[in-house]
CSV table of C-alpha atoms in Angstrom, one decimal:
chain,number,residue,atom,x,y,z
Q,852,MET,CA,-10.6,77.1,-20.1
Q,853,ASN,CA,-9.7,76.1,-23.9
Q,854,ILE,CA,-7.1,78.8,-24.4
Q,855,GLN,CA,-5.5,78.0,-21.0
Q,856,TRP,CA,-5.2,74.6,-22.3
Q,857,ILE,CA,-3.7,75.5,-25.6
Q,858,ILE,CA,-1.2,78.0,-23.9
Q,859,PHE,CA,-0.4,75.1,-21.5
Q,860,VAL,CA,0.0,72.8,-24.2
Q,861,THR,CA,2.0,74.8,-26.4
Q,862,PHE,CA,4.6,75.8,-23.4
Q,863,LEU,CA,5.1,72.2,-22.8
Q,864,VAL,CA,5.7,71.2,-26.4
Q,865,VAL,CA,8.3,74.3,-26.6
Q,866,SER,CA,10.0,73.3,-23.4
Q,867,ILE,CA,10.2,69.5,-24.0
Q,868,GLN,CA,11.7,70.3,-27.7
Q,869,ALA,CA,14.2,72.9,-26.1
Q,870,TRP,CA,15.2,70.1,-23.6
Q,871,ILE,CA,15.4,67.4,-26.3
Q,872,THR,CA,17.4,70.2,-28.1
Q,873,ASN,CA,19.9,71.0,-25.4
Q,874,ARG,CA,20.6,67.0,-24.4
Q,875,TRP,CA,20.6,65.6,-28.0
Q,876,ILE,CA,20.8,68.1,-30.8
Q,877,LEU,CA,24.7,67.7,-31.4
Q,878,LYS,CA,25.0,64.1,-30.8
Q,879,GLY,CA,25.8,62.1,-33.8
Q,880,ILE,CA,26.7,65.2,-35.6
Q,881,GLU,CA,30.0,64.6,-37.8
Q,882,TYR,CA,31.7,67.4,-39.5
Q,883,SER,CA,35.0,67.7,-41.7
Q,884,ARG,CA,36.5,70.1,-44.0
Q,885,TYR,CA,39.1,69.6,-46.5
Q,886,PHE,CA,40.7,70.8,-49.8
Q,887,SER,CA,40.4,69.1,-53.0
Q,888,VAL,CA,44.0,69.2,-53.5
Q,889,ASN,CA,47.0,69.5,-51.0
Q,890,SER,CA,48.9,72.2,-52.9
Q,891,ALA,CA,48.3,74.8,-55.8
Q,892,PHE,CA,50.0,77.5,-57.4
Q,893,GLU,CA,49.0,81.3,-56.7
Q,894,GLY,CA,46.3,82.2,-59.1
Q,895,GLN,CA,44.8,78.9,-59.3
Q,896,GLU,CA,41.3,78.0,-58.4
Q,897,ILE,CA,40.5,74.8,-55.9
Q,898,GLU,CA,37.5,73.5,-53.9
Q,899,MET,CA,37.1,73.3,-50.3
Q,900,ILE,CA,34.8,70.6,-49.3
Q,901,GLU,CA,32.7,70.7,-46.3
Q,902,ARG,CA,30.9,67.1,-45.2
Q,903,ILE,CA,28.3,67.2,-42.4
Q,904,SER,CA,26.3,64.2,-41.1
Q,905,ASN,CA,23.5,63.6,-38.7
Q,906,ARG,CA,23.7,59.9,-37.4
Q,907,LYS,CA,20.6,59.9,-35.1
Q,908,LEU,CA,16.9,59.7,-35.4
Q,909,LEU,CA,16.4,63.4,-34.3
Q,910,PRO,CA,16.3,65.9,-37.3
Q,911,VAL,CA,18.5,69.3,-36.9
Q,912,PRO,CA,16.2,72.4,-37.8
Q,913,TRP,CA,19.2,74.6,-38.3
Q,914,LEU,CA,23.0,74.4,-37.9
Q,915,ARG,CA,25.4,77.1,-38.6
Q,916,ILE,CA,29.1,76.5,-39.0
Q,917,GLU,CA,31.6,79.6,-38.3
Q,918,SER,CA,35.2,79.7,-39.0
Q,919,LYS,CA,38.0,82.3,-39.8
Q,920,ILE,CA,40.1,81.6,-43.2
Q,921,SER,CA,42.5,83.9,-44.8
Q,922,GLU,CA,41.2,86.6,-46.9
Q,923,ASN,CA,43.8,85.3,-49.6
Q,924,LEU,CA,41.5,82.3,-50.2
Q,925,GLU,CA,38.7,84.2,-52.1
Q,926,PHE,CA,35.6,82.6,-52.1
Q,927,GLN,CA,33.1,82.3,-54.7
Q,928,ARG,CA,29.7,83.5,-53.3
Q,929,GLN,CA,26.7,81.2,-53.0
Q,930,PHE,CA,23.7,80.2,-51.4
Q,931,ASN,CA,23.9,79.5,-47.6
Q,932,LEU,CA,27.4,81.1,-47.6
Q,933,ASP,CA,28.0,84.1,-45.6
Q,934,ILE,CA,31.2,86.0,-45.7
Q,935,LYS,CA,31.8,89.0,-43.3
Q,936,HIS,CA,35.2,90.9,-43.9
Q,937,GLN,CA,36.7,88.6,-46.2
Q,938,GLN,CA,37.7,86.3,-43.4
Q,939,PHE,CA,34.7,85.1,-41.4
Q,940,HIS,CA,32.7,82.4,-43.1
Q,941,LYS,CA,29.2,80.9,-41.8
Q,942,SER,CA,27.4,77.9,-43.9
Q,943,LEU,CA,23.9,77.2,-42.9
Q,944,PHE,CA,22.5,73.7,-42.8
Q,945,SER,CA,19.3,71.7,-42.4
Q,946,LEU,CA,19.7,68.1,-41.6
Q,947,MET,CA,17.3,65.3,-41.4
Q,948,PRO,CA,17.6,62.1,-39.8
Q,949,PHE,CA,20.7,59.6,-40.9
Q,950,THR,CA,21.7,62.3,-43.6
Q,951,ALA,CA,24.7,63.5,-44.8
Q,952,ILE,CA,25.6,66.8,-47.0
Q,953,ASN,CA,28.7,67.5,-48.9
Q,954,ARG,CA,29.2,71.2,-50.0
Q,955,ARG,CA,31.8,72.2,-52.2
Q,956,HIS,CA,33.2,75.6,-52.2
Q,957,LEU,CA,35.3,77.2,-55.0
Q,958,ILE,CA,38.2,79.2,-53.8
Q,959,LYS,CA,40.9,81.0,-55.6
Q,960,CYS,CA,44.3,81.2,-54.3
Q,961,LYS,CA,45.3,84.7,-54.2
Q,962,LYS,CA,48.8,84.7,-52.5
Q,963,ARG,CA,51.5,82.1,-51.9
Q,964,GLY,CA,51.4,80.8,-48.3
Q,965,CYS,CA,50.2,77.9,-46.0
Q,966,TYR,CA,46.9,77.9,-44.9
Q,967,ARG,CA,45.7,76.0,-42.1
Q,968,LEU,CA,42.2,75.3,-41.1
Q,969,ASN,CA,42.2,74.3,-37.3
Q,970,SER,CA,38.9,74.7,-36.0
Q,971,ALA,CA,35.0,75.5,-36.6
Q,972,ALA,CA,32.4,76.5,-34.5
Q,973,LEU,CA,29.1,74.7,-34.9
Q,974,THR,CA,25.9,76.1,-33.5
Q,975,CYS,CA,22.4,74.5,-33.6
Q,976,GLY,CA,19.1,75.0,-32.1
Q,977,ASP,CA,15.7,74.2,-31.7
Q,978,LEU,CA,12.6,75.1,-34.1
Q,979,PHE,CA,11.8,78.3,-32.0
Q,980,GLY,CA,15.1,79.7,-31.5
Q,981,PHE,CA,14.3,79.2,-27.5
Q,982,ARG,CA,17.7,77.1,-27.1
Q,983,THR,CA,21.0,77.0,-28.9
Q,984,VAL,CA,24.0,74.7,-28.4
Q,985,SER,CA,27.4,74.9,-29.9
Q,986,ARG,CA,30.6,72.9,-30.0
Q,987,VAL,CA,34.0,73.5,-31.6
Q,988,TYR,CA,35.2,71.0,-33.7
Q,989,GLU,CA,39.0,70.7,-34.3
Q,990,LEU,CA,40.0,70.5,-38.0
Q,991,ASP,CA,43.3,69.2,-39.7
Q,992,ALA,CA,43.3,70.9,-43.2
Q,993,GLU,CA,46.3,72.5,-44.7
Q,994,LEU,CA,46.7,74.2,-48.1
Q,995,LEU,CA,50.0,75.0,-49.6
Q,996,VAL,CA,50.2,77.8,-52.3
Q,997,TYR,CA,52.9,77.8,-54.0
Q,998,PRO,CA,54.8,81.2,-55.7
Q,999,LYS,CA,53.6,82.1,-59.1
Q,1000,LEU,CA,56.2,80.8,-61.7
Q,1001,LEU,CA,57.5,83.1,-64.2
Q,1002,SER,CA,59.2,82.3,-67.6
Q,1003,LEU,CA,62.8,83.3,-67.5
Q,1004,ASP,CA,62.3,86.5,-69.9
Q,1005,GLU,CA,60.3,87.9,-67.0
Q,1006,ILE,CA,63.1,88.0,-64.5
Q,1007,PRO,CA,65.6,90.8,-64.8
Q,1008,PHE,CA,68.8,88.9,-64.5
Q,1009,LEU,CA,72.0,91.2,-64.4
Q,1010,SER,CA,73.6,88.9,-66.8
Q,1011,ARG,CA,70.9,87.4,-68.8
Q,1012,SER,CA,73.4,84.6,-69.8
Q,1013,TRP,CA,73.7,83.4,-66.6
Q,1014,MET,CA,71.2,80.4,-66.6
Q,1015,GLY,CA,72.1,79.5,-70.1
Q,1016,ASP,CA,75.9,79.2,-68.9
Q,1017,VAL,CA,75.1,77.1,-66.3
Q,1018,VAL,CA,72.7,74.9,-68.4
Q,1019,VAL,CA,75.6,74.6,-70.8
Q,1020,LYS,CA,78.1,73.5,-67.8
Q,1021,ARG,CA,75.4,70.8,-67.2
Q,1022,TRP,CA,75.9,69.0,-70.6
Q,1023,ILE,CA,79.2,70.3,-72.0
Q,1024,VAL,CA,81.5,68.0,-70.0
Q,1025,ASP,CA,79.1,64.6,-69.5
Q,1026,ASP,CA,82.1,61.9,-69.9
Q,1027,PRO,CA,82.2,60.2,-66.4
Q,1028,PHE,CA,86.1,59.7,-67.0
Q,1029,MET,CA,87.0,63.1,-67.2
Q,1030,TYR,CA,88.4,64.4,-63.7
Q,1031,SER,CA,90.9,66.9,-62.2
Q,1032,GLY,CA,92.3,64.7,-59.6
Q,1033,VAL,CA,91.1,62.5,-56.5
Q,1034,ARG,CA,90.3,63.7,-53.1
Q,1035,GLU,CA,89.4,62.1,-49.6
Q,1036,TYR,CA,86.0,60.5,-49.7
Q,1037,THR,CA,83.1,62.8,-47.7
Q,1038,PRO,CA,79.8,61.2,-46.6
Q,1039,GLY,CA,77.4,61.6,-49.5
Q,1040,ASP,CA,79.6,60.7,-52.3
Q,1041,PRO,CA,78.4,58.2,-54.7
Q,1042,LEU,CA,80.1,54.7,-54.3
Q,1043,ASN,CA,80.7,54.4,-58.5
Q,1044,ASN,CA,83.0,57.5,-57.9
Q,1045,ILE,CA,85.6,56.0,-55.5
Q,1046,ASN,CA,89.2,55.6,-57.0
Q,1047,TRP,CA,90.1,52.2,-56.0
Q,1048,LYS,CA,93.8,52.5,-57.0
Q,1049,ALA,CA,94.2,55.9,-55.2
Q,1050,THR,CA,92.2,54.3,-52.3
Q,1051,ALA,CA,94.8,51.3,-52.0
Q,1052,ARG,CA,98.0,53.6,-52.5
Q,1053,THR,CA,97.0,55.9,-49.6
Q,1054,GLY,CA,95.3,53.8,-47.3
Q,1055,LYS,CA,92.0,55.9,-47.3
Q,1056,LEU,CA,88.9,55.8,-49.3
Q,1057,GLN,CA,89.5,58.2,-52.1
Q,1058,VAL,CA,86.8,59.4,-54.8
Q,1059,HIS,CA,87.7,60.9,-58.4
Q,1060,LYS,CA,87.5,64.6,-58.3
Q,1061,ARG,CA,85.4,66.0,-61.4
Q,1062,ASP,CA,86.3,68.9,-63.3
Q,1063,TYR,CA,84.0,71.9,-62.2
Q,1064,THR,CA,81.8,71.8,-65.3
Q,1065,ALA,CA,81.1,68.3,-65.2
Q,1066,ASP,CA,78.7,68.5,-62.0
Q,1067,PRO,CA,77.2,72.1,-61.8
Q,1068,ARG,CA,75.0,73.0,-58.7
Q,1069,ILE,CA,73.1,76.0,-58.0
Q,1070,MET,CA,72.2,77.7,-54.6
Q,1071,VAL,CA,69.7,80.3,-54.8
Q,1072,TYR,CA,69.7,82.6,-51.7
Q,1073,LEU,CA,67.2,85.0,-50.8
Q,1074,ASN,CA,67.9,88.4,-48.7
Q,1075,MET,CA,64.8,89.4,-46.9
Q,1076,ASP,CA,66.5,92.3,-45.7
Q,1077,ILE,CA,65.4,95.7,-47.7
Q,1078,THR,CA,68.5,97.6,-46.4
Q,1079,GLU,CA,71.4,96.7,-44.4
Q,1080,ASP,CA,70.8,98.7,-41.5
Q,1081,MET,CA,66.9,97.4,-41.5
Q,1082,TRP,CA,66.1,96.4,-37.8
Q,1083,GLY,CA,62.3,96.3,-37.9
Q,1084,PRO,CA,59.6,94.3,-39.8
Q,1085,ILE,CA,59.9,93.8,-43.7
Q,1086,THR,CA,58.9,97.2,-45.1
Q,1087,GLU,CA,58.1,96.1,-48.3
Q,1088,PRO,CA,56.4,92.9,-48.6
Q,1089,ASP,CA,55.5,92.8,-52.2
Q,1090,ARG,CA,59.3,93.2,-53.1
Q,1091,ILE,CA,59.9,90.3,-50.9
Q,1092,GLU,CA,57.2,88.2,-52.4
Q,1093,ARG,CA,58.3,89.1,-56.0
Q,1094,GLY,CA,62.2,87.7,-54.7
Q,1095,ILE,CA,60.1,84.3,-53.9
Q,1096,SER,CA,58.6,84.0,-57.1
Q,1097,TYR,CA,61.9,84.7,-58.9
Q,1098,ALA,CA,63.4,81.9,-56.5
Q,1099,ALA,CA,60.6,79.4,-57.4
Q,1100,SER,CA,61.0,80.1,-61.2
Q,1101,ILE,CA,64.6,79.6,-61.3
Q,1102,VAL,CA,64.8,76.4,-59.3
Q,1103,SER,CA,61.8,74.9,-61.2
Q,1104,HIS,CA,63.9,75.9,-64.6
Q,1105,ALA,CA,67.1,74.5,-62.8
Q,1106,ILE,CA,65.7,71.0,-62.0
Q,1107,SER,CA,63.8,70.7,-65.5
Q,1108,GLN,CA,67.3,71.0,-67.0
Q,1109,GLY,CA,68.7,68.3,-64.7
Q,1110,ILE,CA,70.7,70.3,-62.6
Q,1111,ASP,CA,71.1,70.0,-58.8
Q,1112,VAL,CA,69.6,73.3,-57.1
Q,1113,GLY,CA,69.3,74.3,-53.4
Q,1114,PHE,CA,67.7,77.2,-51.7
Q,1115,GLY,CA,68.2,79.4,-48.7
Q,1116,SER,CA,67.2,82.6,-46.8
Q,1117,ASN,CA,67.7,84.7,-43.8
Q,1118,GLY,CA,64.2,84.4,-43.5
Q,1119,TYR,CA,62.0,81.4,-41.9
Q,1120,THR,CA,59.0,79.3,-42.1
Q,1121,ILE,CA,56.3,78.4,-40.1
Q,1122,ASP,CA,57.3,75.3,-38.9
Q,1123,GLU,CA,60.9,76.4,-37.9
Q,1124,PRO,CA,60.5,80.0,-36.4
Q,1125,LYS,CA,63.7,81.9,-36.4
Q,1126,GLN,CA,65.6,79.4,-37.9
Q,1127,PRO,CA,67.3,80.4,-41.2
Q,1128,VAL,CA,66.6,78.3,-44.0
Q,1129,ARG,CA,69.0,76.3,-46.1
Q,1130,VAL,CA,68.1,73.2,-48.6
Q,1131,PHE,CA,71.2,71.9,-50.1
Q,1132,PRO,CA,71.4,71.2,-53.8
Q,1133,ARG,CA,69.8,68.2,-55.2
Q,1134,ASN,CA,67.9,67.2,-58.4
Q,1135,GLY,CA,64.5,65.3,-59.3
Q,1136,GLU,CA,60.9,66.1,-58.9
Q,1137,GLU,CA,61.1,65.3,-54.9
Q,1138,GLN,CA,63.4,68.2,-54.4
Q,1139,LEU,CA,61.5,70.8,-56.6
Q,1140,PHE,CA,58.2,70.0,-54.7
Q,1141,PHE,CA,60.3,70.0,-51.4
Q,1142,LEU,CA,61.7,73.6,-52.3
Q,1143,LEU,CA,58.2,74.7,-53.3
Q,1144,ASP,CA,56.6,73.5,-50.3
Q,1145,THR,CA,59.6,75.2,-48.4
Q,1146,MET,CA,58.9,78.5,-50.1
Q,1147,ALA,CA,55.1,78.4,-49.6
Q,1148,LYS,CA,55.9,78.2,-46.0
Q,1149,LEU,CA,58.3,81.0,-45.8
Q,1150,VAL,CA,57.6,83.9,-43.3
Q,1151,VAL,CA,58.2,87.1,-44.8
Q,1152,ASP,CA,60.6,88.2,-41.8
Q,1153,ARG,CA,64.2,87.5,-40.9
Q,1154,SER,CA,65.7,85.5,-38.6
Q,1155,VAL,CA,69.2,86.8,-38.9
Q,1156,THR,CA,71.1,89.5,-40.8
Q,1157,PHE,CA,72.0,88.2,-44.6
Q,1158,TYR,CA,75.7,89.1,-43.6
Q,1159,THR,CA,75.2,86.5,-40.6
Q,1160,PHE,CA,73.7,84.3,-42.8
Q,1161,LEU,CA,76.6,84.1,-45.3
Q,1162,GLU,CA,79.2,84.0,-42.6
Q,1163,GLU,CA,77.6,80.8,-41.7
Q,1164,GLU,CA,77.9,79.5,-45.4
Q,1165,ILE,CA,81.5,80.7,-45.7
Q,1166,LYS,CA,82.5,78.8,-42.3
Q,1167,GLU,CA,80.7,75.6,-43.6
Q,1168,ARG,CA,82.5,75.9,-46.8
Q,1169,ALA,CA,86.0,76.5,-45.1
Q,1170,SER,CA,85.5,73.4,-42.7
Q,1171,GLY,CA,84.9,71.0,-45.7
Q,1172,ALA,CA,81.6,70.2,-44.6
Q,1173,PHE,CA,80.3,70.0,-48.2
Q,1174,SER,CA,82.8,69.9,-51.3
Q,1175,GLY,CA,82.5,71.0,-54.7
Q,1176,SER,CA,82.0,74.3,-56.6
Q,1177,ILE,CA,78.7,75.9,-56.2
Q,1178,ASP,CA,77.0,78.5,-58.7
Q,1179,TYR,CA,75.4,81.0,-56.2
Q,1180,LEU,CA,72.5,83.3,-57.1
Q,1181,PHE,CA,72.0,86.1,-54.4
Q,1182,ILE,CA,68.5,87.4,-54.9
Q,1183,THR,CA,68.9,90.8,-53.0
Q,1184,SER,CA,67.7,94.5,-52.8
Q,1185,TYR,CA,71.2,95.5,-52.1
Q,1186,VAL,CA,75.2,94.8,-51.7
Q,1187,SER,CA,76.9,96.1,-48.8
Q,1188,GLU,CA,81.1,96.5,-48.8
Q,1189,ARG,CA,80.6,93.6,-46.1
Q,1190,MET,CA,78.7,91.5,-48.5
Q,1191,ARG,CA,81.2,91.9,-51.3
Q,1192,ASN,CA,84.0,90.9,-49.1
Q,1193,GLN,CA,81.9,87.8,-48.3
Q,1194,ILE,CA,81.3,87.5,-52.3
Q,1195,ARG,CA,85.1,87.5,-52.8
Q,1196,GLN,CA,85.8,85.0,-49.9
Q,1197,LEU,CA,83.4,82.6,-51.7
Q,1198,GLU,CA,84.8,83.2,-55.2
Q,1199,ASP,CA,88.2,82.2,-53.8
Q,1200,MET,CA,87.0,79.1,-52.8
Q,1201,GLY,CA,86.4,78.3,-56.3
Q,1202,ASN,CA,82.5,79.2,-56.4
Q,1203,SER,CA,80.8,81.8,-58.8
Q,1204,VAL,CA,78.5,84.5,-57.4
Q,1205,GLU,CA,75.9,86.2,-59.6
Q,1206,ILE,CA,73.4,89.2,-58.3
Q,1207,LEU,CA,69.5,89.3,-59.1
Q,1208,TRP,CA,68.8,92.8,-57.7
Q,1209,LEU,CA,65.5,92.8,-56.2
Q,1210,LYS,CA,64.6,96.5,-56.6
Q,1211,ASP,CA,61.6,99.0,-57.0
Q,1212,PRO,CA,60.0,98.3,-60.3
Q,1213,GLY,CA,61.2,101.4,-62.0
Q,1214,LYS,CA,64.9,100.5,-60.9
Q,1215,GLU,CA,64.7,96.5,-61.6
Q,1216,GLY,CA,67.8,95.3,-63.4
Q,1217,SER,CA,70.1,98.1,-62.4
Q,1218,ASN,CA,73.1,97.4,-60.0
Q,1219,ASP,CA,73.7,100.5,-58.8
């Protein structure tokens, strides 16, 4: 009789705690996850912080959090963290009533990209494992990993004096009274550049036309195509990643020298699928981080051919949508005959065009 009573009581206790677990165990559970910084450079180490709290009287014997995170974010192994196939992460917790736990995970950013943590699955159960309850929590954590910045000596320029020449242009004519004529005002022109005498004479708003060397601007264009006749996916993504790193290094150096710089590509970003990228030249820290953000979000795939991308550029220039000369730098694996014709058209409009060859490591720097 005593044994039967013990079995009955045990069964009753197990059933009651299983019922309580099923009904209330996840109530009052709050979970959040975020990165210690919003952005980092490739190769840097950062922290991912998990915070979980139990805001009720009922303790949680065990709780497991499962999520999928890119293998390009390398976790340092630690107690209570299980990593499967470098992508699936499991964290284990035990929560007393009205307690909160913060857990910090050290992460190495192995590769450029935009990493978003959108959800995590929480599973908890009773003491005996008879009942488990799960819930998916929506998250909003994002980390931008910028391309690795290189010194200019590490970039195989066809003409190693090109950047130096542009920097000289930035400073060689800094006299605001040196102009080469006047032209009609266009949106975006500074008001202090208005020529009031010419405006009164013509009856239309006129601005000073600066000499070419007084206001240099750079546009760095990255060609996603490996060959002219490429139709499928990018066959050498590491080569394109190297080109993105070159572009980031060049724009960073140019902005540090006070030069207006922009960036474009026939690829696209994760925020605007299948739309070519084109950021017009500006200067300042805000522009630098906007360009780095754009490059972090760049997808190694093309939206249009580079030929089509340049055709749009030439049409915009010919229509007068924006004025002034530009120093173009094309980072590309090839230059076809059609592209050479486009380069000549851009040069005939008063621009300069330089090629940074993006070839196999053994051929880097060659223009054959």
